[in-house]
Amino acid sequence: SNSSPACESNPAEILAIYREEIRFCEKCSLHIGREKLVFGRGHVAAKIAFVGDFPSQLDDKSGEPFSGKDGALLDKMITAMKIRPEESYLTQVFKCRPPARENPGQSHMDACSTHLKFQFSKILAPVIIAMGELSAQYFARSDAPLPILRKQVFSWEGRKVIPTHHPRDLHESPAKKKEAWEDLQFAMRELERQ
């Protein structure tokens, strides 16, 4: 019989413990002014993960990624992909909300990527949808703008990454909704290949 404690072999539990451990993370300056660290939600056995760039104001209050209308729209997108919510995992590259109108820099990215890599050491998802320009740039290891990174597949930690628009950018722009749906259909074909 396996004598190791149950939690050692339980990825969901390991992530819950890790989330607690980093709740008050001060690895970079983004913790200043943070209300809550936003870790992630969903299932470790998810087939697909949606990774945004940074928490919204609402996320910062709730401690959950993709809160409010962004989350409602993302749920619709996931459902349209014929994926049940429990088959997905949601998180963000940056776990803390940056100060208003300030984009996180490389030092923030280096600090937060430790958390992201740990998360994905426990989450199976072979396909990641990178939502928003900063998220796309992180996974693509590029500073090219989103329109250039879209329609490409990048490899990260043994996963396929497909960039698209962030739900918050779709509320204002119907044209982007059409593009996002094309990206998600592209991702669905990638998933079928897994």
PDB file of C-alpha atoms in Angstrom:
ATOM      1  CA  SER A   1       0.000   0.000   0.000  1.00  0.00           C
ATOM      2  CA  ASN A   2       1.030   3.578  -0.539  1.00  0.00           C
ATOM      3  CA  SER A   3       2.166   4.968   2.788  1.00  0.00           C
ATOM      4  CA  SER A   4       2.616   8.600   1.704  1.00  0.00           C
ATOM      5  CA  PRO A   5       0.023  11.104   2.983  1.00  0.00           C
ATOM      6  CA  ALA A   6      -3.001  11.403   0.731  1.00  0.00           C
ATOM      7  CA  CYS A   7      -2.297  15.034  -0.081  1.00  0.00           C
ATOM      8  CA  GLU A   8       1.048  14.200  -1.655  1.00  0.00           C
ATOM      9  CA  SER A   9      -0.688  12.394  -4.483  1.00  0.00           C
ATOM     10  CA  ASN A  10      -3.711  14.691  -4.650  1.00  0.00           C
ATOM     11  CA  PRO A  11      -3.001  17.552  -7.074  1.00  0.00           C
ATOM     12  CA  ALA A  12      -6.112  19.529  -6.084  1.00  0.00           C
ATOM     13  CA  GLU A  13      -5.056  19.439  -2.449  1.00  0.00           C
ATOM     14  CA  ILE A  14      -1.468  20.354  -3.285  1.00  0.00           C
ATOM     15  CA  LEU A  15      -2.748  23.397  -5.200  1.00  0.00           C
ATOM     16  CA  ALA A  16      -5.051  24.391  -2.334  1.00  0.00           C
ATOM     17  CA  ILE A  17      -2.117  24.269   0.081  1.00  0.00           C
ATOM     18  CA  TYR A  18       0.097  26.220  -2.339  1.00  0.00           C
ATOM     19  CA  ARG A  19      -2.629  28.841  -2.771  1.00  0.00           C
ATOM     20  CA  GLU A  20      -2.686  29.333   1.012  1.00  0.00           C
ATOM     21  CA  GLU A  21       1.119  29.548   1.140  1.00  0.00           C
ATOM     22  CA  ILE A  22       1.295  32.350  -1.433  1.00  0.00           C
ATOM     23  CA  ARG A  23      -1.758  34.315  -0.260  1.00  0.00           C
ATOM     24  CA  PHE A  24       0.507  37.063   1.045  1.00  0.00           C
ATOM     25  CA  CYS A  25       3.171  36.751  -1.660  1.00  0.00           C
ATOM     26  CA  GLU A  26       5.544  39.738  -1.786  1.00  0.00           C
ATOM     27  CA  LYS A  27       7.875  38.539  -4.543  1.00  0.00           C
ATOM     28  CA  CYS A  28       7.202  41.684  -6.578  1.00  0.00           C
ATOM     29  CA  SER A  29       5.698  45.139  -6.155  1.00  0.00           C
ATOM     30  CA  LEU A  30       2.258  44.072  -7.439  1.00  0.00           C
ATOM     31  CA  HIS A  31       1.284  43.035  -3.909  1.00  0.00           C
ATOM     32  CA  ILE A  32       1.125  46.726  -2.932  1.00  0.00           C
ATOM     33  CA  GLY A  33      -2.524  47.718  -2.959  1.00  0.00           C
ATOM     34  CA  ARG A  34      -3.712  44.156  -3.535  1.00  0.00           C
ATOM     35  CA  GLU A  35      -6.917  43.167  -1.798  1.00  0.00           C
ATOM     36  CA  LYS A  36      -6.757  39.448  -2.637  1.00  0.00           C
ATOM     37  CA  LEU A  37      -4.326  37.300  -4.554  1.00  0.00           C
ATOM     38  CA  VAL A  38      -6.148  35.653  -7.477  1.00  0.00           C
ATOM     39  CA  PHE A  39      -4.963  32.080  -7.898  1.00  0.00           C
ATOM     40  CA  GLY A  40      -7.270  30.096 -10.131  1.00  0.00           C
ATOM     41  CA  ARG A  41     -10.392  27.963 -10.260  1.00  0.00           C
ATOM     42  CA  GLY A  42     -11.441  24.809 -11.994  1.00  0.00           C
ATOM     43  CA  HIS A  43     -10.317  21.217 -12.185  1.00  0.00           C
ATOM     44  CA  VAL A  44      -6.849  19.746 -12.146  1.00  0.00           C
ATOM     45  CA  ALA A  45      -7.955  17.156 -14.716  1.00  0.00           C
ATOM     46  CA  ALA A  46      -9.222  19.905 -17.059  1.00  0.00           C
ATOM     47  CA  LYS A  47      -8.786  19.321 -20.790  1.00  0.00           C
ATOM     48  CA  ILE A  48      -8.249  23.013 -21.435  1.00  0.00           C
ATOM     49  CA  ALA A  49      -7.081  26.025 -19.441  1.00  0.00           C
ATOM     50  CA  PHE A  50      -7.924  29.688 -20.007  1.00  0.00           C
ATOM     51  CA  VAL A  51      -5.177  32.011 -18.811  1.00  0.00           C
ATOM     52  CA  GLY A  52      -5.866  35.744 -18.699  1.00  0.00           C
ATOM     53  CA  ASP A  53      -3.270  38.439 -18.171  1.00  0.00           C
ATOM     54  CA  PHE A  54      -4.051  40.065 -14.811  1.00  0.00           C
ATOM     55  CA  PRO A  55      -6.946  40.280 -12.351  1.00  0.00           C
ATOM     56  CA  SER A  56      -9.726  42.831 -12.819  1.00  0.00           C
ATOM     57  CA  GLN A  57     -10.885  45.079  -9.988  1.00  0.00           C
ATOM     58  CA  LEU A  58     -13.674  42.603  -9.317  1.00  0.00           C
ATOM     59  CA  ASP A  59     -11.222  39.667  -9.278  1.00  0.00           C
ATOM     60  CA  ASP A  60      -9.091  41.550  -6.758  1.00  0.00           C
ATOM     61  CA  LYS A  61     -12.134  41.859  -4.472  1.00  0.00           C
ATOM     62  CA  SER A  62     -13.387  38.287  -4.884  1.00  0.00           C
ATOM     63  CA  GLY A  63     -10.050  36.475  -5.136  1.00  0.00           C
ATOM     64  CA  GLU A  64     -11.369  34.576  -8.191  1.00  0.00           C
ATOM     65  CA  PRO A  65     -10.276  34.972 -11.835  1.00  0.00           C
ATOM     66  CA  PHE A  66     -12.724  36.113 -14.512  1.00  0.00           C
ATOM     67  CA  SER A  67     -15.369  37.538 -12.159  1.00  0.00           C
ATOM     68  CA  GLY A  68     -18.473  39.430 -13.208  1.00  0.00           C
ATOM     69  CA  LYS A  69     -19.289  40.069 -16.848  1.00  0.00           C
ATOM     70  CA  ASP A  70     -15.900  38.862 -18.105  1.00  0.00           C
ATOM     71  CA  GLY A  71     -16.541  35.521 -16.443  1.00  0.00           C
ATOM     72  CA  ALA A  72     -20.119  35.349 -17.710  1.00  0.00           C
ATOM     73  CA  LEU A  73     -18.888  35.914 -21.264  1.00  0.00           C
ATOM     74  CA  LEU A  74     -16.074  33.387 -20.840  1.00  0.00           C
ATOM     75  CA  ASP A  75     -18.594  30.801 -19.575  1.00  0.00           C
ATOM     76  CA  LYS A  76     -20.612  31.353 -22.753  1.00  0.00           C
ATOM     77  CA  MET A  77     -17.480  30.925 -24.863  1.00  0.00           C
ATOM     78  CA  ILE A  78     -16.574  27.694 -23.051  1.00  0.00           C
ATOM     79  CA  THR A  79     -20.113  26.354 -23.470  1.00  0.00           C
ATOM     80  CA  ALA A  80     -20.012  27.251 -27.172  1.00  0.00           C
ATOM     81  CA  MET A  81     -16.879  25.094 -27.432  1.00  0.00           C
ATOM     82  CA  LYS A  82     -19.017  22.207 -26.128  1.00  0.00           C
ATOM     83  CA  ILE A  83     -16.840  22.007 -23.038  1.00  0.00           C
ATOM     84  CA  ARG A  84     -18.400  21.583 -19.606  1.00  0.00           C
ATOM     85  CA  PRO A  85     -17.186  24.090 -17.013  1.00  0.00           C
ATOM     86  CA  GLU A  86     -15.645  21.236 -14.990  1.00  0.00           C
ATOM     87  CA  GLU A  87     -13.452  20.367 -17.976  1.00  0.00           C
ATOM     88  CA  SER A  88     -11.740  23.737 -17.805  1.00  0.00           C
ATOM     89  CA  TYR A  89      -9.352  25.585 -15.517  1.00  0.00           C
ATOM     90  CA  LEU A  90      -9.187  29.381 -15.245  1.00  0.00           C
ATOM     91  CA  THR A  91      -6.267  31.445 -14.056  1.00  0.00           C
ATOM     92  CA  GLN A  92      -4.084  34.438 -14.922  1.00  0.00           C
ATOM     93  CA  VAL A  93      -0.416  35.024 -15.602  1.00  0.00           C
ATOM     94  CA  PHE A  94      -0.324  37.710 -12.910  1.00  0.00           C
ATOM     95  CA  LYS A  95      -1.868  36.781  -9.578  1.00  0.00           C
ATOM     96  CA  CYS A  96      -2.218  40.374  -8.345  1.00  0.00           C
ATOM     97  CA  ARG A  97      -3.865  43.376  -9.911  1.00  0.00           C
ATOM     98  CA  PRO A  98      -1.376  45.975 -11.194  1.00  0.00           C
ATOM     99  CA  PRO A  99      -1.951  49.649 -10.295  1.00  0.00           C
ATOM    100  CA  ALA A 100      -4.413  51.399 -12.634  1.00  0.00           C
ATOM    101  CA  ARG A 101      -3.160  51.894 -16.191  1.00  0.00           C
ATOM    102  CA  GLU A 102       0.171  50.298 -15.416  1.00  0.00           C
ATOM    103  CA  ASN A 103       1.344  47.230 -17.270  1.00  0.00           C
ATOM    104  CA  PRO A 104       3.332  44.715 -15.255  1.00  0.00           C
ATOM    105  CA  GLY A 105       6.963  44.424 -16.306  1.00  0.00           C
ATOM    106  CA  GLN A 106       9.501  41.643 -16.655  1.00  0.00           C
ATOM    107  CA  SER A 107      10.362  41.492 -12.936  1.00  0.00           C
ATOM    108  CA  HIS A 108       6.681  40.944 -12.103  1.00  0.00           C
ATOM    109  CA  MET A 109       6.485  38.312 -14.810  1.00  0.00           C
ATOM    110  CA  ASP A 110       9.526  36.447 -13.491  1.00  0.00           C
ATOM    111  CA  ALA A 111       8.075  36.442  -9.974  1.00  0.00           C
ATOM    112  CA  CYS A 112       4.593  35.333 -11.010  1.00  0.00           C
ATOM    113  CA  SER A 113       5.697  32.738 -13.536  1.00  0.00           C
ATOM    114  CA  THR A 114       6.964  30.638 -10.616  1.00  0.00           C
ATOM    115  CA  HIS A 115       3.359  30.367  -9.422  1.00  0.00           C
ATOM    116  CA  LEU A 116       2.000  29.688 -12.902  1.00  0.00           C
ATOM    117  CA  LYS A 117       4.533  26.939 -13.565  1.00  0.00           C
ATOM    118  CA  PHE A 118       3.759  25.321 -10.230  1.00  0.00           C
ATOM    119  CA  GLN A 119       0.036  25.441 -11.023  1.00  0.00           C
ATOM    120  CA  PHE A 120       0.582  23.742 -14.356  1.00  0.00           C
ATOM    121  CA  SER A 121       2.798  21.091 -12.816  1.00  0.00           C
ATOM    122  CA  LYS A 122      -0.482  19.875 -11.226  1.00  0.00           C
ATOM    123  CA  ILE A 123      -3.006  20.745 -13.959  1.00  0.00           C
ATOM    124  CA  LEU A 124      -3.203  18.325 -16.866  1.00  0.00           C
ATOM    125  CA  ALA A 125      -4.693  20.608 -19.567  1.00  0.00           C
ATOM    126  CA  PRO A 126      -2.775  19.913 -22.805  1.00  0.00           C
ATOM    127  CA  VAL A 127      -4.208  23.076 -24.402  1.00  0.00           C
ATOM    128  CA  ILE A 128      -4.046  26.621 -23.006  1.00  0.00           C
ATOM    129  CA  ILE A 129      -5.979  29.595 -24.348  1.00  0.00           C
ATOM    130  CA  ALA A 130      -3.922  32.726 -23.626  1.00  0.00           C
ATOM    131  CA  MET A 131      -6.392  35.593 -23.231  1.00  0.00           C
ATOM    132  CA  GLY A 132      -5.180  39.141 -23.792  1.00  0.00           C
ATOM    133  CA  GLU A 133      -1.959  40.575 -25.189  1.00  0.00           C
ATOM    134  CA  LEU A 134       0.208  40.270 -22.059  1.00  0.00           C
ATOM    135  CA  SER A 135      -0.789  36.648 -21.577  1.00  0.00           C
ATOM    136  CA  ALA A 136      -0.111  35.862 -25.246  1.00  0.00           C
ATOM    137  CA  GLN A 137       3.289  37.582 -25.055  1.00  0.00           C
ATOM    138  CA  TYR A 138       4.221  35.638 -21.932  1.00  0.00           C
ATOM    139  CA  PHE A 139       3.493  32.232 -23.473  1.00  0.00           C
ATOM    140  CA  ALA A 140       4.918  33.146 -26.872  1.00  0.00           C
ATOM    141  CA  ARG A 141       8.048  34.646 -25.249  1.00  0.00           C
ATOM    142  CA  SER A 142       7.571  37.579 -27.593  1.00  0.00           C
ATOM    143  CA  ASP A 143       6.736  41.260 -27.418  1.00  0.00           C
ATOM    144  CA  ALA A 144       4.769  41.150 -30.667  1.00  0.00           C
ATOM    145  CA  PRO A 145       1.242  42.583 -30.454  1.00  0.00           C
ATOM    146  CA  LEU A 146      -1.750  40.245 -30.156  1.00  0.00           C
ATOM    147  CA  PRO A 147      -2.881  40.549 -33.810  1.00  0.00           C
ATOM    148  CA  ILE A 148       0.465  39.016 -34.819  1.00  0.00           C
ATOM    149  CA  LEU A 149       0.401  36.286 -32.149  1.00  0.00           C
ATOM    150  CA  ARG A 150      -3.157  35.196 -32.933  1.00  0.00           C
ATOM    151  CA  LYS A 151      -3.635  32.225 -35.307  1.00  0.00           C
ATOM    152  CA  GLN A 152      -0.355  30.703 -34.116  1.00  0.00           C
ATOM    153  CA  VAL A 153       0.280  27.809 -31.772  1.00  0.00           C
ATOM    154  CA  PHE A 154       3.021  28.170 -29.189  1.00  0.00           C
ATOM    155  CA  SER A 155       4.579  25.543 -26.982  1.00  0.00           C
ATOM    156  CA  TRP A 156       4.995  26.084 -23.234  1.00  0.00           C
ATOM    157  CA  GLU A 157       5.845  23.489 -20.566  1.00  0.00           C
ATOM    158  CA  GLY A 158       4.771  20.727 -22.928  1.00  0.00           C
ATOM    159  CA  ARG A 159       1.405  22.332 -23.785  1.00  0.00           C
ATOM    160  CA  LYS A 160      -0.059  23.913 -26.876  1.00  0.00           C
ATOM    161  CA  VAL A 161      -0.918  27.576 -26.376  1.00  0.00           C
ATOM    162  CA  ILE A 162      -3.389  29.471 -28.557  1.00  0.00           C
ATOM    163  CA  PRO A 163      -3.658  33.256 -28.060  1.00  0.00           C
ATOM    164  CA  THR A 164      -6.909  35.190 -28.324  1.00  0.00           C
ATOM    165  CA  HIS A 165      -8.668  38.313 -27.044  1.00  0.00           C
ATOM    166  CA  HIS A 166      -9.437  38.793 -23.361  1.00  0.00           C
ATOM    167  CA  PRO A 167     -13.188  38.724 -22.576  1.00  0.00           C
ATOM    168  CA  ARG A 168     -13.002  42.345 -21.291  1.00  0.00           C
ATOM    169  CA  ASP A 169     -11.929  43.468 -24.796  1.00  0.00           C
ATOM    170  CA  LEU A 170     -14.886  41.691 -26.405  1.00  0.00           C
ATOM    171  CA  HIS A 171     -17.571  43.709 -24.630  1.00  0.00           C
ATOM    172  CA  GLU A 172     -16.771  46.834 -26.653  1.00  0.00           C
ATOM    173  CA  SER A 173     -15.906  45.241 -29.960  1.00  0.00           C
ATOM    174  CA  PRO A 174     -18.173  42.820 -31.845  1.00  0.00           C
ATOM    175  CA  ALA A 175     -15.518  42.330 -34.548  1.00  0.00           C
ATOM    176  CA  LYS A 176     -13.179  40.897 -31.918  1.00  0.00           C
ATOM    177  CA  LYS A 177     -15.906  38.432 -30.848  1.00  0.00           C
ATOM    178  CA  LYS A 178     -15.809  36.926 -34.322  1.00  0.00           C
ATOM    179  CA  GLU A 179     -12.008  36.661 -34.148  1.00  0.00           C
ATOM    180  CA  ALA A 180     -12.130  35.109 -30.676  1.00  0.00           C
ATOM    181  CA  TRP A 181     -14.615  32.504 -31.901  1.00  0.00           C
ATOM    182  CA  GLU A 182     -12.267  31.632 -34.791  1.00  0.00           C
ATOM    183  CA  ASP A 183      -9.433  31.188 -32.275  1.00  0.00           C
ATOM    184  CA  LEU A 184     -11.589  28.953 -30.067  1.00  0.00           C
ATOM    185  CA  GLN A 185     -12.611  26.798 -33.041  1.00  0.00           C
ATOM    186  CA  PHE A 186      -8.915  26.479 -33.875  1.00  0.00           C
ATOM    187  CA  ALA A 187      -8.326  25.378 -30.271  1.00  0.00           C
ATOM    188  CA  MET A 188     -11.144  22.807 -30.515  1.00  0.00           C
ATOM    189  CA  ARG A 189      -9.378  21.222 -33.488  1.00  0.00           C
ATOM    190  CA  GLU A 190      -6.140  21.115 -31.485  1.00  0.00           C
ATOM    191  CA  LEU A 191      -7.982  19.446 -28.612  1.00  0.00           C
ATOM    192  CA  GLU A 192      -9.330  16.752 -30.934  1.00  0.00           C
ATOM    193  CA  ARG A 193      -5.753  15.912 -31.883  1.00  0.00           C
ATOM    194  CA  GLN A 194      -4.744  15.273 -28.259  1.00  0.00           C
TER     195      GLN A 194
END
